[in-house]
Coordinates of C-alpha atoms in Angstrom, one line a residue:
X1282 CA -10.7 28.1 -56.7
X1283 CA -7.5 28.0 -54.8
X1284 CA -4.0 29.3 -56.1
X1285 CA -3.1 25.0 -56.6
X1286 CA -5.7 24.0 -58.2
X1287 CA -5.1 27.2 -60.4
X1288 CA -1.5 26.4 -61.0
X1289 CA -2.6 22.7 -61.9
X1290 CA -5.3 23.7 -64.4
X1291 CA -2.9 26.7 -66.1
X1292 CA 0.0 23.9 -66.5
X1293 CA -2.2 22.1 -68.4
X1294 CA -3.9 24.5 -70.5
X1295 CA -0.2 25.9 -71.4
X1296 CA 0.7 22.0 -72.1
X1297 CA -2.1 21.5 -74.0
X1298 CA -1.4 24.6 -76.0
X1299 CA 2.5 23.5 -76.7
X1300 CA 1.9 19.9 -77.6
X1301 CA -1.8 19.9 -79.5
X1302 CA -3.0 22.9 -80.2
X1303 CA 0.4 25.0 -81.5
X1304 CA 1.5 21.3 -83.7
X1305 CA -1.9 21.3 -84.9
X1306 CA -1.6 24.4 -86.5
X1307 CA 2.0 24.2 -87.6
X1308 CA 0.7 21.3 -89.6
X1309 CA -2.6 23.3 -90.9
X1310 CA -0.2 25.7 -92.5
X1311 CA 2.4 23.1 -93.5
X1312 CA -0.4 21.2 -95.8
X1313 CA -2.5 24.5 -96.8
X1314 CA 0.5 26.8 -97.5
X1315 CA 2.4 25.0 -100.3
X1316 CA 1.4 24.2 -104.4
X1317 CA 1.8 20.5 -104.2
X1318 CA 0.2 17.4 -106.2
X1319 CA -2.4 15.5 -104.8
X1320 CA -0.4 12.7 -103.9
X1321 CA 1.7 14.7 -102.1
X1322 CA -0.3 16.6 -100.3
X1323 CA -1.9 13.0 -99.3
X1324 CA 1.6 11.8 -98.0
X1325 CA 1.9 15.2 -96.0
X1326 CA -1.7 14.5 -94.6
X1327 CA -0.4 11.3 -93.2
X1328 CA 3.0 12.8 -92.1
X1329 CA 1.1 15.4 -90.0
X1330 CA -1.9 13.1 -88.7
X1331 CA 1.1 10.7 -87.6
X1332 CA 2.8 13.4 -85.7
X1333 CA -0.5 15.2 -84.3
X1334 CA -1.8 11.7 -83.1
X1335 CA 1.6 10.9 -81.6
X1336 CA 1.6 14.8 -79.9
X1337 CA -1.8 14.0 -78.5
X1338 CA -0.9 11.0 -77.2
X1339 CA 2.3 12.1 -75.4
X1340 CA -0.1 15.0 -74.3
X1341 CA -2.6 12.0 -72.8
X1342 CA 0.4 10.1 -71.0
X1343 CA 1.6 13.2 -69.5
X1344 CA -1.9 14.4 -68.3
X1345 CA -2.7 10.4 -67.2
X1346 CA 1.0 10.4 -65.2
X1347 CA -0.1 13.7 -63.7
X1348 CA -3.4 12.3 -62.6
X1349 CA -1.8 9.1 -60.8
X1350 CA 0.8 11.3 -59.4
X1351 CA -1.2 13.9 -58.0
X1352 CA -4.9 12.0 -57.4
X1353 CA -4.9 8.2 -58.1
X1354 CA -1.7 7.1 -56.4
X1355 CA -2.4 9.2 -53.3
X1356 CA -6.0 7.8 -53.1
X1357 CA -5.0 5.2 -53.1
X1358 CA -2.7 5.1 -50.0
X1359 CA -4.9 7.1 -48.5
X1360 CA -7.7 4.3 -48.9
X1361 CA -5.9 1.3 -47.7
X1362 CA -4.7 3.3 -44.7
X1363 CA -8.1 4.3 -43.4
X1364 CA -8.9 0.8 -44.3
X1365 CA -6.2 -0.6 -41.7
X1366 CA -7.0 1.9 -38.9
X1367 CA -11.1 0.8 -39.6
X1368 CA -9.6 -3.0 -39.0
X1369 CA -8.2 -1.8 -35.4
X1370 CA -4.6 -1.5 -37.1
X1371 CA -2.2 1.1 -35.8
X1372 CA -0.5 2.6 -38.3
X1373 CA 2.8 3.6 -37.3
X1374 CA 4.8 4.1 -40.6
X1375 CA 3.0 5.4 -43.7
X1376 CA 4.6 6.1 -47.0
X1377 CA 4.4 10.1 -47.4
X1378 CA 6.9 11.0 -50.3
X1379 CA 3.7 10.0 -53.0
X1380 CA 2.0 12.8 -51.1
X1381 CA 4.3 15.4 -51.7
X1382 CA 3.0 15.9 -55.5
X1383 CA -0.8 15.1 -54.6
X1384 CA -3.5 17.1 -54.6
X1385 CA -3.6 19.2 -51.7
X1386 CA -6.8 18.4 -50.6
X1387 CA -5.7 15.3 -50.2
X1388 CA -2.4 16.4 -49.1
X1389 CA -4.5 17.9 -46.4
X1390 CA -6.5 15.2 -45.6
X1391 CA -4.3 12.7 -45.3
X1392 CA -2.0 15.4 -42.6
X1393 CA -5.5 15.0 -40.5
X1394 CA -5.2 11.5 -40.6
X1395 CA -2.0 11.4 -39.5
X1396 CA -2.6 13.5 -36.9
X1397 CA -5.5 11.3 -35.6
X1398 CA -3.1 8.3 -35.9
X1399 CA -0.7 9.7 -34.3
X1400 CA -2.7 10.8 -31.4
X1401 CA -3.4 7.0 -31.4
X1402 CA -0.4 5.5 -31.1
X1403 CA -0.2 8.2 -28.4
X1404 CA -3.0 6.9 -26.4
X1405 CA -2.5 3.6 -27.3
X1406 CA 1.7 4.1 -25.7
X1407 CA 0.0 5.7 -22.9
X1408 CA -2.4 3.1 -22.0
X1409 CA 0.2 0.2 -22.3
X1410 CA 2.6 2.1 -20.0
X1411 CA -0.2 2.4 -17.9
X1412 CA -0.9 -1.4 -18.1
X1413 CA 2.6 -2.8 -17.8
X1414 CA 2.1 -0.5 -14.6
X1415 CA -0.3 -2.4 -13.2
X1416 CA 1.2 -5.6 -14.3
X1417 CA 4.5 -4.6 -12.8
X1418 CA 2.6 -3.7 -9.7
X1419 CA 0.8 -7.0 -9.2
X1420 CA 3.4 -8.8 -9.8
X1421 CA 5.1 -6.8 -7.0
X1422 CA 2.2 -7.3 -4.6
X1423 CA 1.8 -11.2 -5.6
X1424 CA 5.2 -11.7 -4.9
X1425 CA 5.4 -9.4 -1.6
X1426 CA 2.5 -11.9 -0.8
X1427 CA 4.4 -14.5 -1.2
X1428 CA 7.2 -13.3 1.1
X1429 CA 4.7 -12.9 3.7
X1430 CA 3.2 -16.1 2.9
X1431 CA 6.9 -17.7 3.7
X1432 CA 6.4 -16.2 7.4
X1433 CA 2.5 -16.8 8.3
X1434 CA 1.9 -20.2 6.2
X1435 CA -1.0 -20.3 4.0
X1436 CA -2.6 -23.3 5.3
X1437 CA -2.4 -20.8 8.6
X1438 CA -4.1 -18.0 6.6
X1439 CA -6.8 -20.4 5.4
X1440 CA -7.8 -22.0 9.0
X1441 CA -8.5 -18.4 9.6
X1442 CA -10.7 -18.4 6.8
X1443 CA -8.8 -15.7 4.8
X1444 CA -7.6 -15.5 1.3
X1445 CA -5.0 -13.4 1.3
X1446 CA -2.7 -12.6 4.3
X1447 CA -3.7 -9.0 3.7
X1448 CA -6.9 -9.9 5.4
X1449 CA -5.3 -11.0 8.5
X1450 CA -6.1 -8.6 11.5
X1451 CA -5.1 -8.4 15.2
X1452 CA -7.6 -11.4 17.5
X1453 CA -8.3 -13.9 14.3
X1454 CA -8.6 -16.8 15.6
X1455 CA -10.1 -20.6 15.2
X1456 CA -10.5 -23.7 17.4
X1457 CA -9.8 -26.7 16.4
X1458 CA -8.5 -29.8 16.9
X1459 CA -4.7 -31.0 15.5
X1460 CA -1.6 -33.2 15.5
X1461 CA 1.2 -30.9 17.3
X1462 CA 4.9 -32.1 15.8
X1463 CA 8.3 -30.5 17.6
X1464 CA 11.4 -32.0 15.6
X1465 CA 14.9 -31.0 17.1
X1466 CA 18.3 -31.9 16.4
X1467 CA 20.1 -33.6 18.7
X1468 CA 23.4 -31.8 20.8
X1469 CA 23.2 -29.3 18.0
X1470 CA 24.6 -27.1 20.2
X1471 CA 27.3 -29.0 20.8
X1472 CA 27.7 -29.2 16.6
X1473 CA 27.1 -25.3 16.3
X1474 CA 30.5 -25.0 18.1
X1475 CA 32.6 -26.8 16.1
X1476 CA 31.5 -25.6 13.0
X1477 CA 31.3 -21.9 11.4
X1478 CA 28.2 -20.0 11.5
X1479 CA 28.2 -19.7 7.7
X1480 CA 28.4 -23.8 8.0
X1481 CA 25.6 -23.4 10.7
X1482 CA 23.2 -21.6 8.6
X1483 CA 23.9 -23.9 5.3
X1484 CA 23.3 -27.0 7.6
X1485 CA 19.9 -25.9 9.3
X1486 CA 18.7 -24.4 5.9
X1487 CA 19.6 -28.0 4.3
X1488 CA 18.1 -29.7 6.7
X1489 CA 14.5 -27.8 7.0
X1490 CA 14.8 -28.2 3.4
X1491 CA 14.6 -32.0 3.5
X1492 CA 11.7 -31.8 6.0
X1493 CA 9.6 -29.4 4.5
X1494 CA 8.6 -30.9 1.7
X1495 CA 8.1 -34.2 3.6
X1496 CA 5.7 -32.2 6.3
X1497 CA 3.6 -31.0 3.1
X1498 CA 2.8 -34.3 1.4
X1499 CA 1.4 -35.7 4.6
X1500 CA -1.1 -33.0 5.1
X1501 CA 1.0 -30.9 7.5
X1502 CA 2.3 -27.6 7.5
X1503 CA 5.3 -26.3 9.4
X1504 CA 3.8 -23.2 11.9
X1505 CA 7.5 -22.0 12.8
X1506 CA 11.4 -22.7 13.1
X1507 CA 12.6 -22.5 16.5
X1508 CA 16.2 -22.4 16.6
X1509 CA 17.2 -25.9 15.1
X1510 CA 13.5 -27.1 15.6
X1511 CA 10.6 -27.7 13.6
X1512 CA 7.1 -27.1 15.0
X1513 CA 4.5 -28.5 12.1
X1514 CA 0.8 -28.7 12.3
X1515 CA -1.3 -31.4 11.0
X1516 CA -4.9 -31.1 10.5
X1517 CA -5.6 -34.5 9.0
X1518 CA -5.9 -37.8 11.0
X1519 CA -2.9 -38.3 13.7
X1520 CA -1.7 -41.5 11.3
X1521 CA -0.6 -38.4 8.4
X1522 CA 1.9 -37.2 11.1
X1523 CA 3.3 -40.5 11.8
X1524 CA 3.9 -41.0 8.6
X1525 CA 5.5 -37.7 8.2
X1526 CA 7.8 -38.3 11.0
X1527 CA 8.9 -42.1 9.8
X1528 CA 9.2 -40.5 6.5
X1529 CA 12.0 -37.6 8.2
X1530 CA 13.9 -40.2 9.7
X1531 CA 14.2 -42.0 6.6
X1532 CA 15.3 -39.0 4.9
X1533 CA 17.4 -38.3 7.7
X1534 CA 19.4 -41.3 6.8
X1535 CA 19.9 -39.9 3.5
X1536 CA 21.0 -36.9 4.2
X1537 CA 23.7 -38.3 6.5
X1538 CA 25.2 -39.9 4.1
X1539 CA 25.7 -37.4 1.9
X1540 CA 27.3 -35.5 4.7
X1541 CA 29.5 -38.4 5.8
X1542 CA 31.4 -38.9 2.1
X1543 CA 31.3 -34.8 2.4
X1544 CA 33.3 -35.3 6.1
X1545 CA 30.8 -34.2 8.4
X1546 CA 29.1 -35.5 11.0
X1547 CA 25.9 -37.1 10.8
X1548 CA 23.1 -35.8 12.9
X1549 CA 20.1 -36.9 14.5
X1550 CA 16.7 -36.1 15.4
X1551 CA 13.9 -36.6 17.8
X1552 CA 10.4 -36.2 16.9
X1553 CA 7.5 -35.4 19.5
X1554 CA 4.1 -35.7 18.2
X1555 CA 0.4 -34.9 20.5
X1556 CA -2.9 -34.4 19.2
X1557 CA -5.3 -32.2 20.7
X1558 CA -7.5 -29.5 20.5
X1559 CA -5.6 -25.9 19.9
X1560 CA -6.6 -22.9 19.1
X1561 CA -4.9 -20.8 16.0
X1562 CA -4.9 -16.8 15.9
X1563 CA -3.2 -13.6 15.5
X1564 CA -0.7 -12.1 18.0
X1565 CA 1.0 -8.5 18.0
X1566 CA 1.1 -5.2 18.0
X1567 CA 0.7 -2.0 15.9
X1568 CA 3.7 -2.9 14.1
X1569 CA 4.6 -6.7 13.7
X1570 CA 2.0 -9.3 14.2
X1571 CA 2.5 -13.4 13.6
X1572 CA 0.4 -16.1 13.9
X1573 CA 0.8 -18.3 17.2
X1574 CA -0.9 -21.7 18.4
X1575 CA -2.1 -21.4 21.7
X1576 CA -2.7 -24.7 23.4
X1577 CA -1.9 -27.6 26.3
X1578 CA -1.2 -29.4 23.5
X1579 CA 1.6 -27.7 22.1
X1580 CA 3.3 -27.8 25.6
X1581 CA 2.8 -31.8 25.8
X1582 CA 4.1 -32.1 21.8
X1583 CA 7.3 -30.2 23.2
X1584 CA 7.9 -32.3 26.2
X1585 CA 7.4 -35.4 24.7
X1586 CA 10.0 -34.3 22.3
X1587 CA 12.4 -33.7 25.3
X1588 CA 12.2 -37.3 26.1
X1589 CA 14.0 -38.6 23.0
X1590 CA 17.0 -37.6 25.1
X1591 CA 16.2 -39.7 28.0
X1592 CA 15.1 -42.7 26.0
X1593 CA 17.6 -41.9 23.1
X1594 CA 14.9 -42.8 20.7
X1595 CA 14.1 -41.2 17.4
X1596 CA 10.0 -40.6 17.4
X1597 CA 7.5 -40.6 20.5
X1598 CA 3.9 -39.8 20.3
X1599 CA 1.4 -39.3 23.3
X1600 CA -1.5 -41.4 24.4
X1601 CA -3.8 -38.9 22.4
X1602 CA -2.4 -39.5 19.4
X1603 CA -1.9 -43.0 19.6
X1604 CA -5.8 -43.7 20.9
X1605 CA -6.6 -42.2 17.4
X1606 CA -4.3 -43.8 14.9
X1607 CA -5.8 -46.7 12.7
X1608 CA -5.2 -50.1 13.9
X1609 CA -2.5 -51.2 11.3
X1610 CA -0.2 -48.2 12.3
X1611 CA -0.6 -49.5 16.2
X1612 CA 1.6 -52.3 15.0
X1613 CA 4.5 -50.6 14.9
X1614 CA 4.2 -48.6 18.0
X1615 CA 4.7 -49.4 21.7
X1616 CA 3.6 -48.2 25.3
X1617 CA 7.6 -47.5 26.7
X1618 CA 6.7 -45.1 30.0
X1619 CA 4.7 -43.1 32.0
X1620 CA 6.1 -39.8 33.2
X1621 CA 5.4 -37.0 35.0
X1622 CA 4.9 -33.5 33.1
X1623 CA 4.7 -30.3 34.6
X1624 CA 1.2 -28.8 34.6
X1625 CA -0.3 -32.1 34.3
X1626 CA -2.2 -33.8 37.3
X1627 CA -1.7 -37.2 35.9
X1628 CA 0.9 -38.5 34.6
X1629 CA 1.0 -39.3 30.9
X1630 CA 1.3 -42.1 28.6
X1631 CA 4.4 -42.0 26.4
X1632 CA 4.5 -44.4 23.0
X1633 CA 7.7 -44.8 20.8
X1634 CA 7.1 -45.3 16.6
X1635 CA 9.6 -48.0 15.8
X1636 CA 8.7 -47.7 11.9
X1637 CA 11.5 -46.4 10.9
X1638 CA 13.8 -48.3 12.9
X1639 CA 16.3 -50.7 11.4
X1640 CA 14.7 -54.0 9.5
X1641 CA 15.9 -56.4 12.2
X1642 CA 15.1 -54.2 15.2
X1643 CA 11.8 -53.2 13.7
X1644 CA 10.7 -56.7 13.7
X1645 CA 12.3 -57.6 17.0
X1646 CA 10.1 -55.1 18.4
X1647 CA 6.9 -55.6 16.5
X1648 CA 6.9 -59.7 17.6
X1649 CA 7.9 -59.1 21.0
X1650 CA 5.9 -55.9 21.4
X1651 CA 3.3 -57.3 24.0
X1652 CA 6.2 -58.8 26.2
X1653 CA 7.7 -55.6 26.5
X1654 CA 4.8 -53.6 27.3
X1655 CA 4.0 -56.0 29.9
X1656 CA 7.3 -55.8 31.6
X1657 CA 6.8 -51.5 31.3
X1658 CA 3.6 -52.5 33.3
X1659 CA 5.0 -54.2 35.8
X1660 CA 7.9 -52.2 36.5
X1661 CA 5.1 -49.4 36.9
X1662 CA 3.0 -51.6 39.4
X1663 CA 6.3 -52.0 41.3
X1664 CA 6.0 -55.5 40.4
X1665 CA 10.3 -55.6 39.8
X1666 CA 11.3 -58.8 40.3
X1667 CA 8.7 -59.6 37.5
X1668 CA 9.3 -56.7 35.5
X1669 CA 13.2 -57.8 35.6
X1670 CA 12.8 -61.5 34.7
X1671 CA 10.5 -60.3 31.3
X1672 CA 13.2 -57.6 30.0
X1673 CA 16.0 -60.3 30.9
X1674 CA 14.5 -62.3 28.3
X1675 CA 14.2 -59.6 26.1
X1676 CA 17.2 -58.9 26.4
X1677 CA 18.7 -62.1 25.5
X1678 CA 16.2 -61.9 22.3
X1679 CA 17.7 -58.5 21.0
X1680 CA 20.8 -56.7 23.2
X1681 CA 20.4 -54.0 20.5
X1682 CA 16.8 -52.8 22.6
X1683 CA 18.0 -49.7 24.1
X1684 CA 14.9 -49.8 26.5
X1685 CA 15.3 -52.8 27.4
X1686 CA 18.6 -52.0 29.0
X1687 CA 17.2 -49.0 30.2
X1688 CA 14.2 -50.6 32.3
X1689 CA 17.0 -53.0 33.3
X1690 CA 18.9 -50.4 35.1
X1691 CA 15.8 -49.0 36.5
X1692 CA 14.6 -52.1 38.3
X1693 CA 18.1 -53.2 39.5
X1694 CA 18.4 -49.5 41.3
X1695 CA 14.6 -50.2 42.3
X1696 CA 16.0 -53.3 44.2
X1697 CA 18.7 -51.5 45.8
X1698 CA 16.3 -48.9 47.0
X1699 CA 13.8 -51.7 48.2
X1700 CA 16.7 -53.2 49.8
X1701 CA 18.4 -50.2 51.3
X1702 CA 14.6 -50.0 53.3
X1703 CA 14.2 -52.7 54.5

């Protein structure tokens, strides 16, 4: 037996021996050692069963108190906390002082638990360190993703048939077939000069802004900023990038006004649009690679861009795109030249949108679209005299018909020159 359990069992003897045994005896002698009457001796019977009961059962409290202390309490405890670590729990803050007095065996026991718990909430610290780690870290690479996303579009990344733009590797590439959009500001250079570059970079950033989202309903995605341009790809039907554009201009108008009550200048754009076939792929070296659009098509979208400025219209589309759009969107869209592109053997058909023109002007040009193109295609046959007469009477029908005035200058110098040759 160990030297506790000893100490326990002597306290108790020694305890039992002061409060039963010792009184007991005191009161043996106190009844046997005296001459009394029998009525008195009964009274001191009573008197010292009283007090011996009442010795015993302070002796039982105090030996019941030591038990609770010292076994039942600390059982307890012990119980309900094995319990909770059984039911997954983690037990991080256990009541010890009602060990101090127990038993040391399970004093002992309940150390080992601790231990064991402790060594839990070790592991368990360890393992969500370890997982906030991870978390942290995928989070990181997600968002690093992300970033690169913002540089090589995802729609790019999935025409490549890739996931993830960490899957992207040198010669990737896809042929297919697509609506090419250029969008430019007009004179912007002009603009840039007058204004500060931190004014510069707030004005291009608002105004990509506008267009992005615009690009992204209709099915597009922009491929690259160039400068102040937009190049945006379109993979649905040609008519999703006409609406795109028509919807620009539209918010173009907005944004203009805004920057009018601010006191700045309003801007404008041109939008050239071609469909064709393209291919899309992965350009670079060891260290910096992008995705580029390699295609005829590209070229043509870019040129036909260009001619904005020479017709000072807002939106032209090539004769590819326009073979291809639905009838209903043909109605707001007229033949209005045939030029000559570098690169091209023949020349090519050059169509303005007119949607988002102006209500009057839109309809102007929508009723009298036939007479116009007719007058374009007699100008073109070097039919002038005949071309002239049709765009005078256009003319007279709407003076606000840029082209109209334009193709009128061009046949009256085609006169002189027919005249000078003669």
């Amino acid at each position: 037996m160990n030297k506790p359990k000893l100490q326990l069992l002597r306290f108790l003897l020694i305890l039992l021996v002061v409060m039963v045994l010792i009184p007991a005896l005191l009161i043996n002698y106190y009844l046997l050692n005296s001459m009394v009457t029998l009525a008195e001796l009964s009274v001191r019977l009573i008197i010292g069963g009283l007090v011996w009961i009442g010795l015993a059962g302070i002796y039982a409290v105090v030996v019941y108190r030591i038990y609770q202390q010292r076994i039942e309490q600390p059982l307890q405890h012990f119980l309900a906390t094995l319990e909770d670590i059984s039911e997954g729990f983690i037990v991080d803050n256990v009541p010890q002082p009602i060990f101090l007095k127990a038993e040391p065996s399970i004093s002992a026991a309940f150390d080992k638990v601790l231990q064991i718990n402790h060594q839990m909430l070790k592991n368990v610290d360890h393992l969500e360190k370890g997982f906030e780690e991870e978390r942290f870290a995928k989070l990181q690479q997600i968002k690093l993703t992300q970033a690169y996303e913002r540089f090589v579009p995802h729609d790019f990344i999935r025409f490549l048939q890739k996931q993830s733009i960490i899957q992207v590797q040198h010669g990737d590439h896809v042929k297919t077939e697509m609506s090419v959009m250029f969008a430019d500001i007009r004179s912007f250079t002009t603009l840039s000069e007058s204004i500060s570059p931190e004014e510069n970079f707030q004005l291009l950033n608002s105004y990509f802004m506008r267009m992005e989202p615009i690009i992204q309903r209709n099915y597009g995605f922009i491929d690259k900023f160039i400068g102040d341009g937009i190049m945006a790809l379109f993979h649905q039907d040609p008519d999703a990038s006409i609406k795109a554009a028509g919807e620009m201009i539209a918010e173009l108008k907005l944004y203009n006004t805004s920057r009018e009550l601010a006191g700045f200048d309003s801007i404008r754009i041109g939008v050239g649009i071609n469909t064709g076939s393209l291919m899309l792929g992965i350009v670079g070296g060891v260290n910096r690679m992008e995705g580029t659009v390699i295609s005829d098509a590209v070229n043509v979208a870019s040129r036909i861009e260009d001619l904005n400025k020479v017709y000072n219209t807002s939106i032209l589309i090539s004769e590819s795109t326009y073979n291809q759009l639905r009838e209903a969107n043909r109605k707001t869209v007229r033949w209005i030249d045939k030029v000559e592109v570098k690169g091209k053997a023949q020349p090519l058909n050059v169509y303005e949108v007119f949607e988002a023109d102006a209500p009057d002007t839109r309809y102007y040009k929508q009723i009298h679209k036939v007479l116009f193109e007719q007058a374009v295609a007699c100008y073109h046959e070097q039919r002038i005299s005949e071309a002239q007469a049709k765009l005078i009477e256009l003319k007279d029908l709407c003076p606000e018909d840029i082209l109209v005035n334009l193709y009128i200058d061009r046949c009256q110098e085609a006169l002189r020159n027919l005249k000078a040759g003669e």
